[in-house]
Amino acid sequence: MTLSIQNIIPILKADFVGKNDIAIVDFISIDSRSLQNSKSTLFFCLIGPNNDGHNYILELIKNGVSNFVVQHIPKNLENKANFLIVDNTLLAFQKLAAFYRSSFDFPVIGITGSNGKTIIKEWLNFLLSPDYNIIRSPKSFNSQVGVPLSVLGINEKHNLGIFEAGISTVNEMENLQKIIQPTIGILSNIGSAHDEGFEDVGEKIKEKLKLFSTVDILILKKNKSIGAFINPKIKTFTWSSDDGKADVFVIATESKDNTELKITYQKLCFKIWIPFNDQASIENAIQCLMILLYLNYNHEVIQTRMAALFPVEMRLKLKNGINNTTLIDDSYSSDFQSLKIALDFLESQNQYKKKTLILSDIFQSGLTNEELYSQVSHLITSNKINKVIVIGETISSFKNKFSNCLSFLSTQKFINQIDKISFENETILIKGARHFHFEEIVSLLEEKTHETVLEINLNAISHNLNFYKSKLEPLTKLMVMVKAFGYGNGGFEVAKLLSHHKVDYLGVAFADEGISLKTAGIEVPIMVLNPETTSFASIIQHKLEPEIYSIKGLTAFLKIAEQKKLKSFPIHIKLDTGMHRLGFEAENLNELIAKLKENKTIEVKSILSHLATSDDMKFIDFTLSQIKLFEELSSKLMNELHINPIRHILNTSGISNFPQAQYDMVRLGIGLYGVSNDEEEQKYLENVGTLKSIISQIRTIEAGESVGYGRRFMAYKQSTIATIPIGYADGISRLWGNEVGYVIIKNKKAPIIGNVCMDMLMADVTDIDCREGNKVIIFGENPTVMEIAKKINTIPYEVLTSISQRVKRIFYRE
């Protein structure tokens, strides 16, 4: 889009303060961290429960942005940029998107429901793209900000839109309807997602149906309960497998690897085959079929295209690569909108200074190739990509637009030359359209490890972070603990994400953890909680900040600080208020004050203590006594030393249970990783880590035969046994064996039988239809680490941190 500030002012009904109302805008942004922000960006300063875009205006101005939509102008910035002042920046953002959408007149498919929206959208894009220039929501951009961002990507060459809309409570869909303005509607499955935002299912259905208030046709599975809420003026096109009154009657016959659909529509009766046999995929495929029927596709085309449907990969995956590289695997899609998202993700997770992009031909931009690849070139330059490898006949013809570029006409030609190309100490984004089979490139560049993986959901970490941030006072700072390899979830990758979210501090247990993060490029201040005196020199060298908890430790640090002629080096003073683990007690305070007084080599950056029972309200009096003592001791230090440091005492449980003691900062630990000691709070957290493996071998044993060391399992009947390549060397407790625990295979529980071995465990799959190579869930949504911890009489911390580093971590963003 290209508009002038003059054009935008009346659309938003904004008051203008600035010097250049004829400035041209060609990029809309809501993310201050995006490298795509530039002089021609219009930045909307959105205000959320955890962030305020107004706080980043000065930083953006320094980076060249000069146009802002705001609710107020920050102090001293009045004459430094163009400001469009509105009552509500989110509504203004949506209003601009709705105006922009109204300037185009072509069919738009709007999709909503509880499940399946993104898959239906992606499949429709595949099915219809041979005949249309399609604009669609990138990834799962279906929220109050995702939808306007998607719609603002429309250009003059598009002739079909496919947008999804998601809501979590009432009074949200009306805004999205004004932005999408669908002409064709699809209502997918109605399930339990976001039930908490509605009084009942009826209210949820009514709210979702608002998306279709002006459609020409609404496609849905025939359902009396839903039909009762549909405005009779809306024309429907229905399907069913059990109601002969539906417009389209479908009989599904499932087999091992696919499903036959027998379709009866008007005078037509024909069959199609789809390569899925699960119920959710079958229903999503039928919704797509209905669109093809509505658009009058003949059944031969429908048969051919539906048979080619594929699993939709909705994740950006972060993997370890060969030669000290990091791979970002986005090898199943290639369009301009998703390229922008992938490049932003690259920046948020970039471990190395060197950045490489492997990119295929790009499809469905709606632009001429010249226009498209000029924009791609500008995007790549903005994101400071060091090396570009383009694959495909079309993009190769534009290789001169990219600096430091290698080109190959096909994936195979690149693979044939891959050994001659140097990949080391860099982050590599691999992004290609499905038929380029870039998964083969990922396989060649990925570090080879065994088939057990711990998948880390970065979206869930962000969600949990924001959940706890929502509990904080506006000025309360946040330290996040990434010790013990990020509670087993990966140290650097989690730290990089937290840096992206602008947390105030990171906390590690030992110096080597902090050194590793600093060496990898983490710039957020890092506090070392348990520093050994032998590590003080390294702490100083790498600009870490030590926690000091004893006179001996303070004396040793001051000696080194004086030798190195340091000035105001930050340290953190730990007080023991009842944990009796580490820290200065009341009787040590006078000696501590004497040593710190007039000492210019160090600066007391913070004073902290640790609560022993913040998770157990039986000990509320003890916790309150700790808080009271902390107030007394820290106040004495501050008064005697005439300092005003950060004070902090609350851990994860303390944040929820003792909000009155937030002081200047809190420390978030295991809550970030989706674990709470409070059952009610647990409902609001998302699972972060899912430990997966595969079935290595399946065998049948007879009654009386045994399994594993010590013959601890004896079969009492003929049984089918699966061997899974994960054991206690990977972090699985032996207490979880011998039918105490279980794994999940094909959504069914398979008891773990016999002793857990060092590298393997065995499960009884007698009643499960499975085969070698099938996926196995060790923990995640089910069983949870909380359940495992409870059954083996330990704590979730131990379950998580026990997962060894030989288990490959795969980080992904939905």
PDB file of C-alpha atoms in Angstrom, residues 64-322:
ATOM      1  CA  GLY A  64      14.788   6.416  10.969  1.00  0.00           C
ATOM      2  CA  VAL A  65      11.022   6.043  11.553  1.00  0.00           C
ATOM      3  CA  SER A  66       9.259   9.398  11.431  1.00  0.00           C
ATOM      4  CA  ASN A  67       5.487   8.655  11.305  1.00  0.00           C
ATOM      5  CA  PHE A  68       3.500   7.470  14.329  1.00  0.00           C
ATOM      6  CA  VAL A  69      -0.130   6.857  15.281  1.00  0.00           C
ATOM      7  CA  VAL A  70      -0.369   7.563  19.012  1.00  0.00           C
ATOM      8  CA  GLN A  71      -2.782   8.175  21.857  1.00  0.00           C
ATOM      9  CA  HIS A  72      -0.421  10.760  23.302  1.00  0.00           C
ATOM     10  CA  ILE A  73       2.949  12.262  22.379  1.00  0.00           C
ATOM     11  CA  PRO A  74       5.725  11.351  24.828  1.00  0.00           C
ATOM     12  CA  LYS A  75       7.425  14.238  26.555  1.00  0.00           C
ATOM     13  CA  ASN A  76      10.105  16.103  24.565  1.00  0.00           C
ATOM     14  CA  LEU A  77       9.301  14.336  21.293  1.00  0.00           C
ATOM     15  CA  GLU A  78       6.708  16.790  19.914  1.00  0.00           C
ATOM     16  CA  ASN A  79       9.001  18.230  17.226  1.00  0.00           C
ATOM     17  CA  LYS A  80      10.911  15.082  16.317  1.00  0.00           C
ATOM     18  CA  ALA A  81       8.390  13.223  14.119  1.00  0.00           C
ATOM     19  CA  ASN A  82       4.928  13.242  12.557  1.00  0.00           C
ATOM     20  CA  PHE A  83       2.219  12.212  15.030  1.00  0.00           C
ATOM     21  CA  LEU A  84      -1.375  11.231  14.276  1.00  0.00           C
ATOM     22  CA  ILE A  85      -3.226  11.423  17.595  1.00  0.00           C
ATOM     23  CA  VAL A  86      -6.262   9.143  18.080  1.00  0.00           C
ATOM     24  CA  ASP A  87      -8.348   7.941  21.022  1.00  0.00           C
ATOM     25  CA  ASN A  88      -7.457   4.257  20.545  1.00  0.00           C
ATOM     26  CA  THR A  89      -4.526   3.101  18.425  1.00  0.00           C
ATOM     27  CA  LEU A  90      -5.826  -0.475  17.997  1.00  0.00           C
ATOM     28  CA  LEU A  91      -9.197   0.747  16.679  1.00  0.00           C
ATOM     29  CA  ALA A  92      -7.380   3.199  14.419  1.00  0.00           C
ATOM     30  CA  PHE A  93      -5.204   0.380  13.090  1.00  0.00           C
ATOM     31  CA  GLN A  94      -8.315  -1.698  12.362  1.00  0.00           C
ATOM     32  CA  LYS A  95     -10.051   1.314  10.798  1.00  0.00           C
ATOM     33  CA  LEU A  96      -7.188   1.840   8.350  1.00  0.00           C
ATOM     34  CA  ALA A  97      -7.257  -1.845   7.367  1.00  0.00           C
ATOM     35  CA  ALA A  98     -11.029  -1.743   6.851  1.00  0.00           C
ATOM     36  CA  PHE A  99     -10.714   1.356   4.653  1.00  0.00           C
ATOM     37  CA  TYR A 100      -7.970  -0.285   2.627  1.00  0.00           C
ATOM     38  CA  ARG A 101     -10.003  -3.486   2.190  1.00  0.00           C
ATOM     39  CA  SER A 102     -12.950  -1.439   0.881  1.00  0.00           C
ATOM     40  CA  SER A 103     -10.857  -0.155  -2.003  1.00  0.00           C
ATOM     41  CA  PHE A 104     -10.731  -3.655  -3.560  1.00  0.00           C
ATOM     42  CA  ASP A 105     -13.590  -5.528  -5.187  1.00  0.00           C
ATOM     43  CA  PHE A 106     -12.948  -9.251  -5.520  1.00  0.00           C
ATOM     44  CA  PRO A 107     -14.227 -12.410  -3.777  1.00  0.00           C
ATOM     45  CA  VAL A 108     -12.989 -12.897  -0.224  1.00  0.00           C
ATOM     46  CA  ILE A 109     -13.333 -16.139   1.712  1.00  0.00           C
ATOM     47  CA  GLY A 110     -13.642 -15.620   5.468  1.00  0.00           C
ATOM     48  CA  ILE A 111     -13.024 -18.612   7.738  1.00  0.00           C
ATOM     49  CA  THR A 112     -13.795 -18.966  11.423  1.00  0.00           C
ATOM     50  CA  GLY A 113     -14.463 -21.744  13.922  1.00  0.00           C
ATOM     51  CA  SER A 114     -12.671 -23.333  16.860  1.00  0.00           C
ATOM     52  CA  ASN A 115     -10.338 -25.606  14.896  1.00  0.00           C
ATOM     53  CA  GLY A 116      -9.069 -26.109  11.370  1.00  0.00           C
ATOM     54  CA  LYS A 117      -9.031 -22.492  10.170  1.00  0.00           C
ATOM     55  CA  THR A 118      -5.376 -22.375   9.138  1.00  0.00           C
ATOM     56  CA  ILE A 119      -5.401 -25.817   7.490  1.00  0.00           C
ATOM     57  CA  ILE A 120      -8.528 -25.004   5.443  1.00  0.00           C
ATOM     58  CA  LYS A 121      -6.962 -21.691   4.385  1.00  0.00           C
ATOM     59  CA  GLU A 122      -3.693 -23.297   3.324  1.00  0.00           C
ATOM     60  CA  TRP A 123      -5.440 -26.112   1.450  1.00  0.00           C
ATOM     61  CA  LEU A 124      -7.724 -23.658  -0.351  1.00  0.00           C
ATOM     62  CA  ASN A 125      -4.675 -21.655  -1.345  1.00  0.00           C
ATOM     63  CA  PHE A 126      -3.159 -24.815  -2.845  1.00  0.00           C
ATOM     64  CA  LEU A 127      -6.388 -25.883  -4.576  1.00  0.00           C
ATOM     65  CA  LEU A 128      -7.244 -22.478  -6.062  1.00  0.00           C
ATOM     66  CA  SER A 129      -3.819 -20.989  -6.785  1.00  0.00           C
ATOM     67  CA  PRO A 130      -3.613 -22.351 -10.356  1.00  0.00           C
ATOM     68  CA  ASP A 131      -6.557 -20.103 -11.225  1.00  0.00           C
ATOM     69  CA  TYR A 132      -6.281 -17.053  -8.936  1.00  0.00           C
ATOM     70  CA  ASN A 133      -3.745 -14.537  -7.588  1.00  0.00           C
ATOM     71  CA  ILE A 134      -4.455 -15.123  -3.905  1.00  0.00           C
ATOM     72  CA  ILE A 135      -3.826 -12.960  -0.864  1.00  0.00           C
ATOM     73  CA  ARG A 136      -4.184 -14.944   2.380  1.00  0.00           C
ATOM     74  CA  SER A 137      -3.472 -14.618   6.081  1.00  0.00           C
ATOM     75  CA  PRO A 138       0.160 -15.537   6.684  1.00  0.00           C
ATOM     76  CA  LYS A 139       0.592 -18.407   9.154  1.00  0.00           C
ATOM     77  CA  SER A 140      -2.150 -18.074  11.806  1.00  0.00           C
ATOM     78  CA  PHE A 141      -2.611 -14.294  11.672  1.00  0.00           C
ATOM     79  CA  ASN A 142      -6.249 -14.301  12.792  1.00  0.00           C
ATOM     80  CA  SER A 143      -6.345 -11.996  15.831  1.00  0.00           C
ATOM     81  CA  GLN A 144      -7.381  -8.384  16.386  1.00  0.00           C
ATOM     82  CA  VAL A 145      -3.949  -7.303  15.094  1.00  0.00           C
ATOM     83  CA  GLY A 146      -3.199 -10.289  12.836  1.00  0.00           C
ATOM     84  CA  VAL A 147      -6.233  -9.752  10.618  1.00  0.00           C
ATOM     85  CA  PRO A 148      -5.503  -6.082   9.802  1.00  0.00           C
ATOM     86  CA  LEU A 149      -1.846  -6.927   9.142  1.00  0.00           C
ATOM     87  CA  SER A 150      -3.000  -9.623   6.709  1.00  0.00           C
ATOM     88  CA  VAL A 151      -5.488  -7.406   4.870  1.00  0.00           C
ATOM     89  CA  LEU A 152      -2.953  -4.598   4.505  1.00  0.00           C
ATOM     90  CA  GLY A 153      -0.954  -6.968   2.293  1.00  0.00           C
ATOM     91  CA  ILE A 154      -3.507  -6.784  -0.552  1.00  0.00           C
ATOM     92  CA  ASN A 155      -2.355  -5.262  -3.835  1.00  0.00           C
ATOM     93  CA  GLU A 156      -3.931  -4.448  -7.209  1.00  0.00           C
ATOM     94  CA  LYS A 157      -2.962  -7.784  -8.786  1.00  0.00           C
ATOM     95  CA  HIS A 158      -4.846  -9.976  -6.288  1.00  0.00           C
ATOM     96  CA  ASN A 159      -8.230 -11.328  -7.349  1.00  0.00           C
ATOM     97  CA  LEU A 160      -9.115 -13.622  -4.426  1.00  0.00           C
ATOM     98  CA  GLY A 161      -8.658 -13.276  -0.673  1.00  0.00           C
ATOM     99  CA  ILE A 162      -8.642 -16.011   1.995  1.00  0.00           C
ATOM    100  CA  PHE A 163      -8.551 -14.735   5.571  1.00  0.00           C
ATOM    101  CA  GLU A 164      -9.116 -16.482   8.873  1.00  0.00           C
ATOM    102  CA  ALA A 165     -10.642 -14.854  11.956  1.00  0.00           C
ATOM    103  CA  GLY A 166     -10.142 -16.006  15.533  1.00  0.00           C
ATOM    104  CA  ILE A 167     -11.813 -14.650  18.649  1.00  0.00           C
ATOM    105  CA  SER A 168     -11.530 -15.386  22.343  1.00  0.00           C
ATOM    106  CA  THR A 169     -14.520 -13.514  23.750  1.00  0.00           C
ATOM    107  CA  VAL A 170     -17.587 -11.457  22.839  1.00  0.00           C
ATOM    108  CA  ASN A 171     -17.538  -8.161  20.906  1.00  0.00           C
ATOM    109  CA  GLU A 172     -14.456  -9.078  18.885  1.00  0.00           C
ATOM    110  CA  MET A 173     -15.830 -10.529  15.645  1.00  0.00           C
ATOM    111  CA  GLU A 174     -17.677  -7.397  14.569  1.00  0.00           C
ATOM    112  CA  ASN A 175     -14.349  -5.569  14.227  1.00  0.00           C
ATOM    113  CA  LEU A 176     -12.852  -8.403  12.177  1.00  0.00           C
ATOM    114  CA  GLN A 177     -15.898  -8.545   9.896  1.00  0.00           C
ATOM    115  CA  LYS A 178     -15.461  -4.891   8.989  1.00  0.00           C
ATOM    116  CA  ILE A 179     -11.839  -5.583   8.068  1.00  0.00           C
ATOM    117  CA  ILE A 180     -12.245  -8.842   6.127  1.00  0.00           C
ATOM    118  CA  GLN A 181     -15.646  -8.071   4.569  1.00  0.00           C
ATOM    119  CA  PRO A 182     -16.002 -11.674   3.320  1.00  0.00           C
ATOM    120  CA  THR A 183     -18.232 -12.532   0.392  1.00  0.00           C
ATOM    121  CA  ILE A 184     -17.936 -16.298   1.008  1.00  0.00           C
ATOM    122  CA  GLY A 185     -18.000 -17.743   4.519  1.00  0.00           C
ATOM    123  CA  ILE A 186     -16.758 -21.028   5.964  1.00  0.00           C
ATOM    124  CA  LEU A 187     -17.683 -22.093   9.494  1.00  0.00           C
ATOM    125  CA  SER A 188     -15.318 -24.869  10.560  1.00  0.00           C
ATOM    126  CA  ASN A 189     -15.517 -27.098  13.595  1.00  0.00           C
ATOM    127  CA  ILE A 190     -16.951 -25.612  16.810  1.00  0.00           C
ATOM    128  CA  GLY A 191     -14.988 -26.973  19.777  1.00  0.00           C
ATOM    129  CA  SER A 192     -13.988 -26.063  23.308  1.00  0.00           C
ATOM    130  CA  ALA A 193     -11.183 -23.583  22.497  1.00  0.00           C
ATOM    131  CA  HIS A 194     -11.690 -20.255  24.370  1.00  0.00           C
ATOM    132  CA  ASP A 195     -14.846 -21.519  26.111  1.00  0.00           C
ATOM    133  CA  GLU A 196     -13.843 -19.398  29.113  1.00  0.00           C
ATOM    134  CA  GLY A 197     -14.509 -16.244  27.087  1.00  0.00           C
ATOM    135  CA  PHE A 198     -18.202 -17.015  26.581  1.00  0.00           C
ATOM    136  CA  GLU A 199     -21.191 -17.711  28.823  1.00  0.00           C
ATOM    137  CA  ASP A 200     -22.104 -20.820  26.832  1.00  0.00           C
ATOM    138  CA  VAL A 201     -21.704 -22.490  23.431  1.00  0.00           C
ATOM    139  CA  GLY A 202     -24.661 -20.568  22.053  1.00  0.00           C
ATOM    140  CA  GLU A 203     -23.022 -17.237  22.787  1.00  0.00           C
ATOM    141  CA  LYS A 204     -19.825 -18.444  21.121  1.00  0.00           C
ATOM    142  CA  ILE A 205     -21.696 -19.551  17.975  1.00  0.00           C
ATOM    143  CA  LYS A 206     -23.587 -16.248  17.735  1.00  0.00           C
ATOM    144  CA  GLU A 207     -20.356 -14.280  18.054  1.00  0.00           C
ATOM    145  CA  LYS A 208     -18.572 -16.317  15.361  1.00  0.00           C
ATOM    146  CA  LEU A 209     -21.514 -16.026  12.966  1.00  0.00           C
ATOM    147  CA  LYS A 210     -21.115 -12.222  13.002  1.00  0.00           C
ATOM    148  CA  LEU A 211     -18.275 -12.693  10.510  1.00  0.00           C
ATOM    149  CA  PHE A 212     -20.844 -13.778   7.922  1.00  0.00           C
ATOM    150  CA  SER A 213     -23.396 -10.984   8.312  1.00  0.00           C
ATOM    151  CA  THR A 214     -22.990  -9.789   4.683  1.00  0.00           C
ATOM    152  CA  VAL A 215     -21.722 -12.885   2.831  1.00  0.00           C
ATOM    153  CA  ASP A 216     -23.244 -14.125  -0.413  1.00  0.00           C
ATOM    154  CA  ILE A 217     -22.968 -17.728   0.773  1.00  0.00           C
ATOM    155  CA  LEU A 218     -22.105 -19.516   4.037  1.00  0.00           C
ATOM    156  CA  ILE A 219     -20.564 -22.997   3.864  1.00  0.00           C
ATOM    157  CA  LEU A 220     -20.878 -25.276   6.885  1.00  0.00           C
ATOM    158  CA  LYS A 221     -21.642 -28.786   8.038  1.00  0.00           C
ATOM    159  CA  LYS A 222     -25.405 -29.113   8.488  1.00  0.00           C
ATOM    160  CA  ASN A 223     -26.183 -28.889  12.182  1.00  0.00           C
ATOM    161  CA  LYS A 224     -29.549 -28.080  13.765  1.00  0.00           C
ATOM    162  CA  SER A 225     -27.998 -26.474  16.835  1.00  0.00           C
ATOM    163  CA  ILE A 226     -25.900 -24.082  14.747  1.00  0.00           C
ATOM    164  CA  GLY A 227     -28.659 -23.553  12.173  1.00  0.00           C
ATOM    165  CA  ALA A 228     -30.909 -22.144  14.868  1.00  0.00           C
ATOM    166  CA  PHE A 229     -28.580 -19.157  15.232  1.00  0.00           C
ATOM    167  CA  ILE A 230     -28.124 -18.382  11.516  1.00  0.00           C
ATOM    168  CA  ASN A 231     -29.972 -15.372  10.123  1.00  0.00           C
ATOM    169  CA  PRO A 232     -32.571 -16.756   7.671  1.00  0.00           C
ATOM    170  CA  LYS A 233     -31.536 -14.048   5.175  1.00  0.00           C
ATOM    171  CA  ILE A 234     -28.070 -15.621   4.840  1.00  0.00           C
ATOM    172  CA  LYS A 235     -27.890 -18.191   2.054  1.00  0.00           C
ATOM    173  CA  THR A 236     -26.214 -21.426   3.170  1.00  0.00           C
ATOM    174  CA  PHE A 237     -24.486 -24.255   1.300  1.00  0.00           C
ATOM    175  CA  THR A 238     -24.369 -27.279   3.600  1.00  0.00           C
ATOM    176  CA  TRP A 239     -22.862 -30.750   3.690  1.00  0.00           C
ATOM    177  CA  SER A 240     -23.501 -33.787   5.838  1.00  0.00           C
ATOM    178  CA  SER A 241     -22.766 -37.466   6.194  1.00  0.00           C
ATOM    179  CA  ASP A 242     -26.021 -38.306   7.921  1.00  0.00           C
ATOM    180  CA  ASP A 243     -28.604 -35.703   6.909  1.00  0.00           C
ATOM    181  CA  GLY A 244     -30.030 -36.244   3.448  1.00  0.00           C
ATOM    182  CA  LYS A 245     -31.425 -32.695   3.404  1.00  0.00           C
ATOM    183  CA  ALA A 246     -27.940 -31.183   3.134  1.00  0.00           C
ATOM    184  CA  ASP A 247     -26.944 -29.683  -0.231  1.00  0.00           C
ATOM    185  CA  VAL A 248     -24.027 -32.100  -0.514  1.00  0.00           C
ATOM    186  CA  PHE A 249     -24.076 -35.610   0.895  1.00  0.00           C
ATOM    187  CA  VAL A 250     -20.708 -37.197   1.721  1.00  0.00           C
ATOM    188  CA  ILE A 251     -19.909 -40.781   2.666  1.00  0.00           C
ATOM    189  CA  ALA A 252     -16.371 -41.260   3.971  1.00  0.00           C
ATOM    190  CA  THR A 253     -14.692 -44.672   3.860  1.00  0.00           C
ATOM    191  CA  GLU A 254     -11.356 -44.748   5.665  1.00  0.00           C
ATOM    192  CA  SER A 255      -8.484 -47.088   4.843  1.00  0.00           C
ATOM    193  CA  LYS A 256      -4.934 -47.408   6.149  1.00  0.00           C
ATOM    194  CA  ASP A 257      -3.405 -44.382   4.422  1.00  0.00           C
ATOM    195  CA  ASN A 258      -6.263 -42.480   2.798  1.00  0.00           C
ATOM    196  CA  THR A 259      -9.993 -41.880   2.715  1.00  0.00           C
ATOM    197  CA  GLU A 260     -12.489 -42.314  -0.097  1.00  0.00           C
ATOM    198  CA  LEU A 261     -15.199 -39.641  -0.218  1.00  0.00           C
ATOM    199  CA  LYS A 262     -18.342 -40.474  -2.163  1.00  0.00           C
ATOM    200  CA  ILE A 263     -19.992 -37.183  -3.152  1.00  0.00           C
ATOM    201  CA  THR A 264     -23.622 -36.673  -4.109  1.00  0.00           C
ATOM    202  CA  TYR A 265     -24.415 -33.150  -5.311  1.00  0.00           C
ATOM    203  CA  GLN A 266     -27.426 -32.216  -7.436  1.00  0.00           C
ATOM    204  CA  LYS A 267     -27.335 -34.772 -10.280  1.00  0.00           C
ATOM    205  CA  LEU A 268     -23.645 -35.548  -9.780  1.00  0.00           C
ATOM    206  CA  CYS A 269     -22.287 -38.578  -7.979  1.00  0.00           C
ATOM    207  CA  PHE A 270     -18.534 -39.082  -7.935  1.00  0.00           C
ATOM    208  CA  LYS A 271     -15.644 -40.220  -5.718  1.00  0.00           C
ATOM    209  CA  ILE A 272     -12.487 -38.524  -4.580  1.00  0.00           C
ATOM    210  CA  TRP A 273      -9.572 -39.733  -2.490  1.00  0.00           C
ATOM    211  CA  ILE A 274      -7.688 -37.710   0.093  1.00  0.00           C
ATOM    212  CA  PRO A 275      -4.371 -38.799   1.700  1.00  0.00           C
ATOM    213  CA  PHE A 276      -5.674 -38.647   5.300  1.00  0.00           C
ATOM    214  CA  ASN A 277      -7.790 -40.841   7.541  1.00  0.00           C
ATOM    215  CA  ASP A 278      -8.222 -38.782  10.716  1.00  0.00           C
ATOM    216  CA  GLN A 279     -11.608 -37.169  11.296  1.00  0.00           C
ATOM    217  CA  ALA A 280     -10.327 -33.589  11.601  1.00  0.00           C
ATOM    218  CA  SER A 281      -8.516 -33.747   8.236  1.00  0.00           C
ATOM    219  CA  ILE A 282     -11.524 -35.355   6.573  1.00  0.00           C
ATOM    220  CA  GLU A 283     -13.845 -32.542   7.730  1.00  0.00           C
ATOM    221  CA  ASN A 284     -11.337 -29.842   6.746  1.00  0.00           C
ATOM    222  CA  ALA A 285     -10.989 -31.416   3.294  1.00  0.00           C
ATOM    223  CA  ILE A 286     -14.762 -31.499   2.825  1.00  0.00           C
ATOM    224  CA  GLN A 287     -14.958 -27.763   3.627  1.00  0.00           C
ATOM    225  CA  CYS A 288     -12.437 -27.189   0.818  1.00  0.00           C
ATOM    226  CA  LEU A 289     -14.416 -29.474  -1.500  1.00  0.00           C
ATOM    227  CA  MET A 290     -17.505 -27.334  -0.872  1.00  0.00           C
ATOM    228  CA  ILE A 291     -15.667 -24.224  -2.098  1.00  0.00           C
ATOM    229  CA  LEU A 292     -14.656 -26.037  -5.296  1.00  0.00           C
ATOM    230  CA  LEU A 293     -18.250 -27.108  -5.864  1.00  0.00           C
ATOM    231  CA  TYR A 294     -19.549 -23.605  -5.187  1.00  0.00           C
ATOM    232  CA  LEU A 295     -17.060 -22.173  -7.695  1.00  0.00           C
ATOM    233  CA  ASN A 296     -18.252 -24.730 -10.286  1.00  0.00           C
ATOM    234  CA  TYR A 297     -15.057 -26.738 -10.650  1.00  0.00           C
ATOM    235  CA  ASN A 298     -15.660 -29.971 -12.576  1.00  0.00           C
ATOM    236  CA  HIS A 299     -15.260 -33.206 -10.689  1.00  0.00           C
ATOM    237  CA  GLU A 300     -12.142 -34.336 -12.622  1.00  0.00           C
ATOM    238  CA  VAL A 301     -10.241 -31.239 -11.473  1.00  0.00           C
ATOM    239  CA  ILE A 302     -11.569 -31.732  -7.941  1.00  0.00           C
ATOM    240  CA  GLN A 303     -10.411 -35.372  -7.911  1.00  0.00           C
ATOM    241  CA  THR A 304      -6.917 -34.496  -9.130  1.00  0.00           C
ATOM    242  CA  ARG A 305      -6.310 -31.565  -6.796  1.00  0.00           C
ATOM    243  CA  MET A 306      -7.861 -33.060  -3.654  1.00  0.00           C
ATOM    244  CA  ALA A 307      -5.719 -36.186  -4.030  1.00  0.00           C
ATOM    245  CA  ALA A 308      -2.633 -33.961  -3.814  1.00  0.00           C
ATOM    246  CA  LEU A 309      -3.482 -32.360  -0.444  1.00  0.00           C
ATOM    247  CA  PHE A 310      -0.651 -32.445   2.078  1.00  0.00           C
ATOM    248  CA  PRO A 311      -0.063 -32.080   5.821  1.00  0.00           C
ATOM    249  CA  VAL A 312       0.206 -28.392   6.685  1.00  0.00           C
ATOM    250  CA  GLU A 313       3.349 -27.441   8.586  1.00  0.00           C
ATOM    251  CA  MET A 314       2.393 -24.485  10.778  1.00  0.00           C
ATOM    252  CA  ARG A 315       5.691 -24.121  12.573  1.00  0.00           C
ATOM    253  CA  LEU A 316       8.945 -22.316  12.103  1.00  0.00           C
ATOM    254  CA  LYS A 317      11.477 -24.758  13.572  1.00  0.00           C
ATOM    255  CA  LEU A 318      14.843 -23.861  15.046  1.00  0.00           C
ATOM    256  CA  LYS A 319      17.422 -26.660  14.790  1.00  0.00           C
ATOM    257  CA  ASN A 320      21.119 -27.200  15.380  1.00  0.00           C
ATOM    258  CA  GLY A 321      23.054 -27.445  12.126  1.00  0.00           C
ATOM    259  CA  ILE A 322      26.425 -28.730  11.026  1.00  0.00           C
TER     260      ILE A 322
END
